[in-house]
Tab-separated table of C-alpha atoms and ligand atoms in Angstrom:
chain	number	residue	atom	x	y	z
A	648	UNK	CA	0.000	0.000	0.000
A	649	UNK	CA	1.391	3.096	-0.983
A	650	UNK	CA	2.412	6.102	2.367
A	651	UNK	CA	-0.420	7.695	3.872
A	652	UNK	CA	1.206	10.708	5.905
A	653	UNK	CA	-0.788	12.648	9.118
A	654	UNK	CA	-0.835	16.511	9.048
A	655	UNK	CA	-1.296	17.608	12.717
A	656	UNK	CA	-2.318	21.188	12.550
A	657	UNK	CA	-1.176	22.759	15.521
A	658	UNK	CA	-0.052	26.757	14.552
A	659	UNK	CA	-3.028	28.411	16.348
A	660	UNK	CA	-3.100	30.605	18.950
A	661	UNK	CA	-5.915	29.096	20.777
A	662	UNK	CA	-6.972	32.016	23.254
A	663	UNK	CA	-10.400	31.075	24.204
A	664	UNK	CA	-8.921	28.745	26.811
A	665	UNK	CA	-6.740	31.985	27.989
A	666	UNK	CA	-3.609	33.669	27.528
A	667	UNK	CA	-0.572	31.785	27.969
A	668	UNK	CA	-0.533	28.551	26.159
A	669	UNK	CA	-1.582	27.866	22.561
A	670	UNK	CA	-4.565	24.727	23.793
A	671	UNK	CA	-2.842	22.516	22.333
A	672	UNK	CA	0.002	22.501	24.927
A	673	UNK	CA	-2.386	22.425	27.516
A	674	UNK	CA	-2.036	19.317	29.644
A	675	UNK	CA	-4.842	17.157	29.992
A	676	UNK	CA	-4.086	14.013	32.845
A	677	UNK	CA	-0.880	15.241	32.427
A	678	UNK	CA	-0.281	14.875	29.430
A	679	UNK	CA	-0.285	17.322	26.500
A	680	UNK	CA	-2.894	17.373	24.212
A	681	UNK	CA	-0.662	17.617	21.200
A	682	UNK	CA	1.372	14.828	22.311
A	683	UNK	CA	-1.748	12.575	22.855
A	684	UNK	CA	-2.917	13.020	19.382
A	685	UNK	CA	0.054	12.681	17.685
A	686	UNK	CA	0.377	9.027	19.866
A	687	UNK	CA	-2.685	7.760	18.345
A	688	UNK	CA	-1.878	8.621	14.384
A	689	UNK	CA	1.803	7.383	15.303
A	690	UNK	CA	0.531	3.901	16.258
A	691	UNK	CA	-1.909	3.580	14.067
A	692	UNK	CA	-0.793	0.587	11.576
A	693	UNK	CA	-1.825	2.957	8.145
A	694	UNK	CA	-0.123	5.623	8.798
A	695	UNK	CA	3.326	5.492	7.864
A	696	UNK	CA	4.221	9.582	8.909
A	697	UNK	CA	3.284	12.235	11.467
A	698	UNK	CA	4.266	15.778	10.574
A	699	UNK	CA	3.170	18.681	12.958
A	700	UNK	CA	2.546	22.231	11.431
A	701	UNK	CA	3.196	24.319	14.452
A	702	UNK	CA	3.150	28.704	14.587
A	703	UNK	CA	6.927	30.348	14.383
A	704	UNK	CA	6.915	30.800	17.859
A	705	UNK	CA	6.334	27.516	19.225
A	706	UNK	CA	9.432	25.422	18.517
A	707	UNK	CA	10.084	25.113	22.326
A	708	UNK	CA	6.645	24.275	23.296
A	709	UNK	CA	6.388	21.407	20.642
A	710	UNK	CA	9.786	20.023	21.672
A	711	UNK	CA	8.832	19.845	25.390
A	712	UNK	CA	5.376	18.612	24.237
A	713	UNK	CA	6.732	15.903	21.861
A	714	UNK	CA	9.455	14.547	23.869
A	715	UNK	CA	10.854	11.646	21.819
A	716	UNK	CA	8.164	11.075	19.706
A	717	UNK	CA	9.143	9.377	16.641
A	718	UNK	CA	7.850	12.161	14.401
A	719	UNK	CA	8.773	13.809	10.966
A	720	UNK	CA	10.425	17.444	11.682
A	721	UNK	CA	7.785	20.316	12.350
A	722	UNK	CA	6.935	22.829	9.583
A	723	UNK	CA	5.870	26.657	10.197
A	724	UNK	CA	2.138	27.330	9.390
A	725	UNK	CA	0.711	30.561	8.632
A	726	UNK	CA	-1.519	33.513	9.225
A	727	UNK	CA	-4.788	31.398	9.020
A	728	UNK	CA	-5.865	27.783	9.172
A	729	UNK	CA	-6.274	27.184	5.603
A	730	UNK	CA	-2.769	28.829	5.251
A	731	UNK	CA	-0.894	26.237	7.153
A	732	UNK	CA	-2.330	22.877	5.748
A	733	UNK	CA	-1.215	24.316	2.697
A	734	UNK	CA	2.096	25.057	4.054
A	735	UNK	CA	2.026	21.393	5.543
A	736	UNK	CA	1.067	19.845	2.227
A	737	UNK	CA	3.769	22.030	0.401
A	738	UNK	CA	6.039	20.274	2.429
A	739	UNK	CA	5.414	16.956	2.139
A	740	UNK	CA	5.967	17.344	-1.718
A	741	UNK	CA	9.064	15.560	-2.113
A	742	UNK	CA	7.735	12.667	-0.054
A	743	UNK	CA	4.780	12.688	-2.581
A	744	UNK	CA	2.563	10.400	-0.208
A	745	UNK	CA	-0.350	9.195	-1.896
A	746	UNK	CA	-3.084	10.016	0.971
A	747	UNK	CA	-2.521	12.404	3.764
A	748	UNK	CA	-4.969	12.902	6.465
A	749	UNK	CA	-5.514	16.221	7.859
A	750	UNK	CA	-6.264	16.684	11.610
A	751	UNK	CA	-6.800	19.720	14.535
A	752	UNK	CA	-4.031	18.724	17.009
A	753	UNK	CA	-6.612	19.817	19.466
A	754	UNK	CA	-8.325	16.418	18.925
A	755	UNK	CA	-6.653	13.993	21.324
A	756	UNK	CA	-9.527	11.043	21.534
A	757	UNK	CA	-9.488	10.774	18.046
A	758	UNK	CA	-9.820	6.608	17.848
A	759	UNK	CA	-8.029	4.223	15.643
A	760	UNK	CA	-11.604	3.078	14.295
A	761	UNK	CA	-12.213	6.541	13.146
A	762	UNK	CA	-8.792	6.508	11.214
A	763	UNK	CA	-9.872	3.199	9.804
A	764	UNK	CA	-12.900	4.351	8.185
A	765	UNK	CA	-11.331	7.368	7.050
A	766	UNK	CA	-8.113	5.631	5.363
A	767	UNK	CA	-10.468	3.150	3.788
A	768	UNK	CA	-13.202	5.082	1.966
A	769	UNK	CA	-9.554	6.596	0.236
A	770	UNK	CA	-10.154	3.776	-1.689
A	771	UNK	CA	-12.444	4.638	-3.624
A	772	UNK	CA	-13.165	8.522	-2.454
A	773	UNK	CA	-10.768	11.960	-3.634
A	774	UNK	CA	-11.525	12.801	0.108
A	775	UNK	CA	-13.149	11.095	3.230
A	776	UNK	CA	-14.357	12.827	6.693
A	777	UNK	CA	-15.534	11.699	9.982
A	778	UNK	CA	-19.223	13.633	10.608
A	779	UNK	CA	-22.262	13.172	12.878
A	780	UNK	CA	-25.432	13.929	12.218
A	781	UNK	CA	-27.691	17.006	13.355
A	782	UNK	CA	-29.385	15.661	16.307
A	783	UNK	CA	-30.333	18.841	18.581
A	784	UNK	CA	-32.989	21.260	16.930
A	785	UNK	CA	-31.744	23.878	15.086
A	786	UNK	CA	-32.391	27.653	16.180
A	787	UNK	CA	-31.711	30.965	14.691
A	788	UNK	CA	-31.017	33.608	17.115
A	789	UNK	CA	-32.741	37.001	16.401
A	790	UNK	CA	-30.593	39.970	15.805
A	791	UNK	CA	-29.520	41.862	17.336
A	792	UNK	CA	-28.936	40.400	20.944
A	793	UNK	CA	-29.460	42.729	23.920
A	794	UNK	CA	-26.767	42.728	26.102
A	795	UNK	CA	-27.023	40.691	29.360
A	796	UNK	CA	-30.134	39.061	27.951
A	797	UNK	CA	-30.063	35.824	26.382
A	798	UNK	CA	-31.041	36.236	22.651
A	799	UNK	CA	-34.343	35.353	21.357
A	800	UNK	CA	-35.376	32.664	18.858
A	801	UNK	CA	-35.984	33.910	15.428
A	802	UNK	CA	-36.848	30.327	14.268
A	803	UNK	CA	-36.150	26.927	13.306
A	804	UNK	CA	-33.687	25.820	11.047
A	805	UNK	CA	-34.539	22.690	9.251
A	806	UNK	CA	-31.814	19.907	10.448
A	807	UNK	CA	-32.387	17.018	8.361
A	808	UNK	CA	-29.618	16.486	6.431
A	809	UNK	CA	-27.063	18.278	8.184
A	810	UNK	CA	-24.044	16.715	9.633
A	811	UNK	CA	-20.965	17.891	12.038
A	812	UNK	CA	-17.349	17.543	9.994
A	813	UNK	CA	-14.759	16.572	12.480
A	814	UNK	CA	-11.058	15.479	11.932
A	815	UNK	CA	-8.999	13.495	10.761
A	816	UNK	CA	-9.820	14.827	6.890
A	817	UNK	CA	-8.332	12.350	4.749
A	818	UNK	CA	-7.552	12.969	0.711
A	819	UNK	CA	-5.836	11.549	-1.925
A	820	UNK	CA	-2.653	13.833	-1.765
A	821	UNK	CA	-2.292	15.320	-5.393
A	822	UNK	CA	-5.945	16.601	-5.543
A	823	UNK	CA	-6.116	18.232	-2.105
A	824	UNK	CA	-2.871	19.858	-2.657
A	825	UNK	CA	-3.647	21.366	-5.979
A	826	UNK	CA	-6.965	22.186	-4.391
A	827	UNK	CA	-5.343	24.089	-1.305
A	828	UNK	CA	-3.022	26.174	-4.254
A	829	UNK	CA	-6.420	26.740	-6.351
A	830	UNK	CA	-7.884	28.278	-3.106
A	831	UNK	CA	-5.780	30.608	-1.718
A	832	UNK	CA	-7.052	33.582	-0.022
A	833	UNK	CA	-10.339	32.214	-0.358
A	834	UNK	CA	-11.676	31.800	3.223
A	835	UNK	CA	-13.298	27.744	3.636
A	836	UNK	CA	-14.186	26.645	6.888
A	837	UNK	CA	-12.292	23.136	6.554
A	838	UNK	CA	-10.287	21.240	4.088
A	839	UNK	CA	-13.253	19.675	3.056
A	840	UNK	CA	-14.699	22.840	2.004
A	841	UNK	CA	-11.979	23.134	-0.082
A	842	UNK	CA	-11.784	20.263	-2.180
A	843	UNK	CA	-15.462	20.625	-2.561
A	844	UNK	CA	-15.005	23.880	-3.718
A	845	UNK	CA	-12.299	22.167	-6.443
A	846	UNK	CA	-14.980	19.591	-7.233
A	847	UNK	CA	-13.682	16.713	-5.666
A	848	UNK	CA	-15.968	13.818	-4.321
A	849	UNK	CA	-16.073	13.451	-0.387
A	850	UNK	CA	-17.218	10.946	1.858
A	851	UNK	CA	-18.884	11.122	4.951
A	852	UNK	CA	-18.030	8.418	7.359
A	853	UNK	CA	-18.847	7.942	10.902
A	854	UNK	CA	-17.967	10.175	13.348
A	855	UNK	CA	-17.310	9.699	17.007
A	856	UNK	CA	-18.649	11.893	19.632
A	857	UNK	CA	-15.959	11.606	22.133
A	858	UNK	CA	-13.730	12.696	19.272
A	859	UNK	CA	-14.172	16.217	20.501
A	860	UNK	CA	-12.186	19.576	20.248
A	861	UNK	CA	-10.532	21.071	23.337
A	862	UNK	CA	-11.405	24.964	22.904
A	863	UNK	CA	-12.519	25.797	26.498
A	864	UNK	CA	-12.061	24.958	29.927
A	865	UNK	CA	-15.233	23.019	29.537
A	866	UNK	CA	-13.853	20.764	26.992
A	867	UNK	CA	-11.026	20.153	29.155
A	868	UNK	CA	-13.026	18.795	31.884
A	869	UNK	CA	-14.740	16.685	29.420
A	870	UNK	CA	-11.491	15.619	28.745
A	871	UNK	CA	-10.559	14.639	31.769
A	872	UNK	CA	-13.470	12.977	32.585
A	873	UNK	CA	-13.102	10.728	29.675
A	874	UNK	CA	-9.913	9.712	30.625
A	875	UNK	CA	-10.998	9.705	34.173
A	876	UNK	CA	-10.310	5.779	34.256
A	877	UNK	CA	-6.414	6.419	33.567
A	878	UNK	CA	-6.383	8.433	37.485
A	879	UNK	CA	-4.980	6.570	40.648
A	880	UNK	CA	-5.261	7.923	44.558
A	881	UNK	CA	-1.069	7.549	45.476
A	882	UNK	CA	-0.438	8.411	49.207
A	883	UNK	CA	2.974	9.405	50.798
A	884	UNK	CA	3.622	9.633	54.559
A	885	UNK	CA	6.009	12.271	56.373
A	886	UNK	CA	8.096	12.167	59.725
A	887	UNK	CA	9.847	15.034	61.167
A	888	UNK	CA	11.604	16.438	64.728
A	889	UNK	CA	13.365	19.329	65.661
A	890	UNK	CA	14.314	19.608	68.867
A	891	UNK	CA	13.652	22.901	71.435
A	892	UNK	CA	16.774	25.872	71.267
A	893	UNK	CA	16.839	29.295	72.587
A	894	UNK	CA	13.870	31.778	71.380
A	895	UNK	CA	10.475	32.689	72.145
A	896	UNK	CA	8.393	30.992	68.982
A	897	UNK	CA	8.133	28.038	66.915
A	898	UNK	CA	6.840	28.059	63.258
A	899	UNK	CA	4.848	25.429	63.346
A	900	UNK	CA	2.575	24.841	60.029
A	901	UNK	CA	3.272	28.098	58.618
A	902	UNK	CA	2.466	29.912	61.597
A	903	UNK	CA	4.547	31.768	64.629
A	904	UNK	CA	3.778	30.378	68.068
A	905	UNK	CA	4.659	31.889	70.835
A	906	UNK	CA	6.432	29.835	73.160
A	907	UNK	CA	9.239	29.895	75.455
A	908	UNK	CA	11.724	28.104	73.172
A	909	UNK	CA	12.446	27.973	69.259
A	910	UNK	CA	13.089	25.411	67.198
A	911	UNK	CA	16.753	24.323	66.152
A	912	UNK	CA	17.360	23.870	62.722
A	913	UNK	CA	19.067	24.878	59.348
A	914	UNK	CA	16.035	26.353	57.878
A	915	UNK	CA	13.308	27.650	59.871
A	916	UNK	CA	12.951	24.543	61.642
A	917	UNK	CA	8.942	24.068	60.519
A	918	UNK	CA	8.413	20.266	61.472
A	919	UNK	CA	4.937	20.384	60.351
A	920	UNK	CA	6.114	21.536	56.882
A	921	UNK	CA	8.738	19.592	56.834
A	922	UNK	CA	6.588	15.944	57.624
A	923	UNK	CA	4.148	17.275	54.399
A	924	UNK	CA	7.029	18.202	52.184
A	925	UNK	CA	8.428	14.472	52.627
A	926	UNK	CA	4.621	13.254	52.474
A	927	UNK	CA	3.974	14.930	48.934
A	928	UNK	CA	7.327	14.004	47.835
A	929	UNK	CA	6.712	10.198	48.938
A	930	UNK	CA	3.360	10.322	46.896
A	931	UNK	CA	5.033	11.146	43.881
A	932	UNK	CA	8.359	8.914	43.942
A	933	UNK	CA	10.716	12.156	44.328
A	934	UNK	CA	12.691	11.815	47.137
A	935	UNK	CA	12.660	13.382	50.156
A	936	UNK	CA	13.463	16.733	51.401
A	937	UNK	CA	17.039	16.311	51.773
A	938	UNK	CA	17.539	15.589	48.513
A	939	UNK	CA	15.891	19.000	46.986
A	940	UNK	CA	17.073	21.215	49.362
A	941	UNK	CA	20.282	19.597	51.006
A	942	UNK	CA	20.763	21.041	54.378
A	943	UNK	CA	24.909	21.266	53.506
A	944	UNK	CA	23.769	24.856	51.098
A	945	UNK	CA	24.084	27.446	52.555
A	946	UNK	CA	20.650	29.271	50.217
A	947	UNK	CA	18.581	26.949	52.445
A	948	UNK	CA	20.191	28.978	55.812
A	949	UNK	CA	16.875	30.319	57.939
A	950	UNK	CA	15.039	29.554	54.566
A	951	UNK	CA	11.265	29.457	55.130
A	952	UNK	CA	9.714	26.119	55.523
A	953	UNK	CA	7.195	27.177	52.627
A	954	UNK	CA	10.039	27.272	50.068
A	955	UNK	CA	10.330	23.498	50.776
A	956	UNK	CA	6.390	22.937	50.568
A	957	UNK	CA	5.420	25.089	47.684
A	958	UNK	CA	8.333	23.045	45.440
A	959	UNK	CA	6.308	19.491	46.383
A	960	UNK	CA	3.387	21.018	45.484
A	961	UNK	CA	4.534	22.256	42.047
A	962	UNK	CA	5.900	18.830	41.353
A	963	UNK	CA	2.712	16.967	41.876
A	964	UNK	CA	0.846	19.767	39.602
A	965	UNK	CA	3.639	19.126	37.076
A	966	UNK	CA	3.336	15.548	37.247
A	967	UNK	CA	-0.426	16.099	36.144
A	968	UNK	CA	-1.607	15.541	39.625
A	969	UNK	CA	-3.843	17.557	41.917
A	970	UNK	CA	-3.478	17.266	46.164
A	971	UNK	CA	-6.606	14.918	47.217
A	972	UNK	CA	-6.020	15.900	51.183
A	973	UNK	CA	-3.491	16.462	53.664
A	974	UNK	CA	-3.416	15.162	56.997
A	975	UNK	CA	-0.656	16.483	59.592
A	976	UNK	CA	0.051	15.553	63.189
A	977	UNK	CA	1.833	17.705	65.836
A	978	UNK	CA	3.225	15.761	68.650
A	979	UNK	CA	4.148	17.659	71.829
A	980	UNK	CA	3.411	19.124	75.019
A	981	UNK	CA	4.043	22.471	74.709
A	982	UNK	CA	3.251	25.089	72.826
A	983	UNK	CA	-0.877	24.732	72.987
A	984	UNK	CA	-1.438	24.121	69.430
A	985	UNK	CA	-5.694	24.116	69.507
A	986	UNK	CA	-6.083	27.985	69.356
A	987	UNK	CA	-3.509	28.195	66.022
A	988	UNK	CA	-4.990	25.483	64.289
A	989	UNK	CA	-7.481	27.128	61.905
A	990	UNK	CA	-4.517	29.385	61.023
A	991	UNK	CA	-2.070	26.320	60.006
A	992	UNK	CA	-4.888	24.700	58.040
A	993	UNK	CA	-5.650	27.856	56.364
A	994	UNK	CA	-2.108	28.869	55.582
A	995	UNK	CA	-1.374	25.367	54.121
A	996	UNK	CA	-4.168	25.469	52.107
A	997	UNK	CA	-2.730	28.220	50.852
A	998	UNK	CA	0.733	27.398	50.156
A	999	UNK	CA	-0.917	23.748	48.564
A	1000	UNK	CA	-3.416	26.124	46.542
A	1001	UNK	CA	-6.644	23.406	47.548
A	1002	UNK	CA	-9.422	24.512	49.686
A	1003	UNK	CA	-9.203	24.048	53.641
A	1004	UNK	CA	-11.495	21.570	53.923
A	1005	UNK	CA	-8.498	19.250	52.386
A	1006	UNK	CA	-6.285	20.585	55.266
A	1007	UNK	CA	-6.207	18.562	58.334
A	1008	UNK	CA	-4.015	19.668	61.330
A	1009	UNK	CA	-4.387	17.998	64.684
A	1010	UNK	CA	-2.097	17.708	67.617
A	1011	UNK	CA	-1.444	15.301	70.265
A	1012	UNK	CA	1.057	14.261	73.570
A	1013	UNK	CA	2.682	11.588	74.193
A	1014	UNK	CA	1.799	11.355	78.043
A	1015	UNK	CA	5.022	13.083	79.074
A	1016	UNK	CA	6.556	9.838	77.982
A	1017	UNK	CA	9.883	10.186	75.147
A	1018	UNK	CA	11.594	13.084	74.617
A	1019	UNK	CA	8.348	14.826	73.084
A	1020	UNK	CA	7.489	14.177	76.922
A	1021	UNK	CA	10.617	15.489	78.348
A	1022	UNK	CA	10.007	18.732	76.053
A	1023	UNK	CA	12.976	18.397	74.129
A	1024	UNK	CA	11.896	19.014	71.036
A	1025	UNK	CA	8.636	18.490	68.614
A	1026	UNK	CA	7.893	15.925	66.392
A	1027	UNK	CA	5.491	15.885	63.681
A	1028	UNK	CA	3.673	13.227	61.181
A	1029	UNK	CA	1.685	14.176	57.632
A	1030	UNK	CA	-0.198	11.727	55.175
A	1031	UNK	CA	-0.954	13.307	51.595
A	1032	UNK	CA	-2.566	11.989	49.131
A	1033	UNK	CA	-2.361	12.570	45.102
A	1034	UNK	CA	-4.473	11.990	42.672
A	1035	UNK	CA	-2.309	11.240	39.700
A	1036	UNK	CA	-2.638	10.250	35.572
A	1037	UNK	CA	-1.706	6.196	35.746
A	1038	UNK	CA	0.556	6.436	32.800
A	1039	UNK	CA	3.092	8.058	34.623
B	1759	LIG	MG1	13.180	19.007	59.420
């Protein structure tokens, strides 16, 4: 069978979801969208090349979102859509596939059974595309809308007939090309529109709903929720002490106590911090405290405890991974910790950006028994737990 080669587009700007990243270098489960479509058209048995047109600016964001991704090198789109498949098919010239499929890297679910159906109706088709049918009634809105109020009906639009075009748009590779060149400047919705609008034949095969387009936050959590099956609770547990030294407050969770001693240490000497730093790190397989911030540097010299939190918690939201709850024992006599405790939870819920009801700070003694007892020093336990993307 002669090459059929995927054309990723990926050079918009995507700015409904926000400023910052293009969408599709948004992470969904942790992984990037981008990189999850390109997976599926890389495995897919028909396809024997992936080539992703990204915008000018991007080259960093598609490396990092990529990785090692066996993938033909990246070409530079242009000012609209339409612009850079052109660009994309322009490129793949000297390759001269014979079919080339055509897809918004935005699509991650896109299933191998779509690309199937797609691939085959090549066959005998100039061009094939994955489309639903109209199922919701249609409604024009009346013009024009009054602001703050939602618009009114100005009818019913008959449906039958009408179908949704997703992606993957495959073509024989000759026509759509010469049909992109023909329409230049020419402003078509998809590439379908354009090799209709060259006169070429295409096929509508069937769609798949979850094959959907991540524009908006929405989408997202549709997107998560369809891969909610590929999450996993992970736990971690925490032990700290630091023993009593001259001074007249403790942090403790964030938070200065007053007491008749401080606590001895190279950093601030938070124990409560400390025990969920090594908790979150433990959840996630990344060491333990010592091993980000060694106490042998001198940077981490009366460093707040926070520091060491904050970098646990941007390592589980890195990982793709969002804090379930956090659960964090004091264990000593002295100072009273009851009247500070809505403080601590509230200031770690801060620092682990989750709401306080995922905070948990309790204290206890240990009967004047150990050197907790003795009032030597303070110990401190924490639990965490993650919820993080299984492939990882
Ligand atoms: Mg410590």
């Amino acid at each position: 069978m002669s090459a059929c080669i995927a054309l990723l587009v990926a050079a918009g700007r995507g700015s409904r979801l926000g400023p910052g990243t293009p969408k599709q270098y948004r992470r969904l489960a942790g992984e990037p969208i981008l990189r999850r479509a390109a997976a599926v058209f890389l495995a897919h048995p028909g396809i024997d090349g992936v080539r992703v047109v990204i915008h000018a600016d991007d080259g960093e964001a598609y490396r990092e979102a990529v990785g090692d991704l066996p993938l033909l090198a990246p070409v530079p789109g242009g000012a609209t859509r339409q612009d850079s498949v052109r660009l994309g098919l322009e490129s793949l010239e000297a390759e001269a596939p014979d079919r080339v499929l055509i897809h918004d890297a935005a699509r991650p679910f896109v299933a191998a059974a779509v690309l199937d159906q797609v691939i085959g109706a090549l066959d005998e088709w100039d061009g094939a595309i994955p489309a639903l049918p109209v199922v919701d009634t249609l409604k024009r809105e009346a013009t024009p809308t009054k602001g703050g109020r939602p618009p009114a009906s100005a009818g019913t639009v008959e449906r039958a007939g009408l179908w949704r075009a997703q992606t993957p748009q495959g073509f024989r590779y000759g026509p759509i090309l010469a049909a992109h060149r023909a329409m230049v400047g020419r402003a078509l919705t998809d590439d379908a529109a354009v090799a209709e609008a060259a006169g070429l034949q295409v096929a509508m095969v069937a769609g798949d709903e979850d094959n959907l387009k991540v524009t908006t936050e929405d989408d997202l959590r549709r997107g998560e929720r369809l891969l909610a099956d590929a999450f996993e609770i992970r736990t971690g547990m925490g032990f700290d002490v630091h023993r009593f030294c001259d001074g007249d407050h403790a942090m403790l969770c964030g938070i200065p106590v007053p007491h008749t001693h401080g606590l001895l240490g190279h950093s601030d000497a938070d124990v409560g911090l400390h025990a969920l730093t090594d908790a979150l790190l433990g959840a996630i397989g990344a060491g333990d405290i010592g091993s980000h911030f060694p106490p042998s540097d001198p940077r981490w010299r009366g460093a707040p405890s926070e520091v060491f939190l904050r970098h646990a918690a941007s390592l589980v939201t890195e990982a793709g991974g969002r804090i379930v709850n956090a659960d964090v024992t004091l264990i000593c006599e002295r100072p009273k910790i009851g009247p500070h405790r809505d403080a601590m939870r509230a200031r770690i819920a801060e620092l682990l950006g989750c709401a306080p009801s995922r905070v948990s700070v309790k204290a206890t003694t240990t009967e004047e028994l150990g050197f907790t007892g003795r009032r030597e020093g303070i110990a401190a336990q924490a639990v965490a737990a993650v919820r993080m993307p299984e492939s990882l």
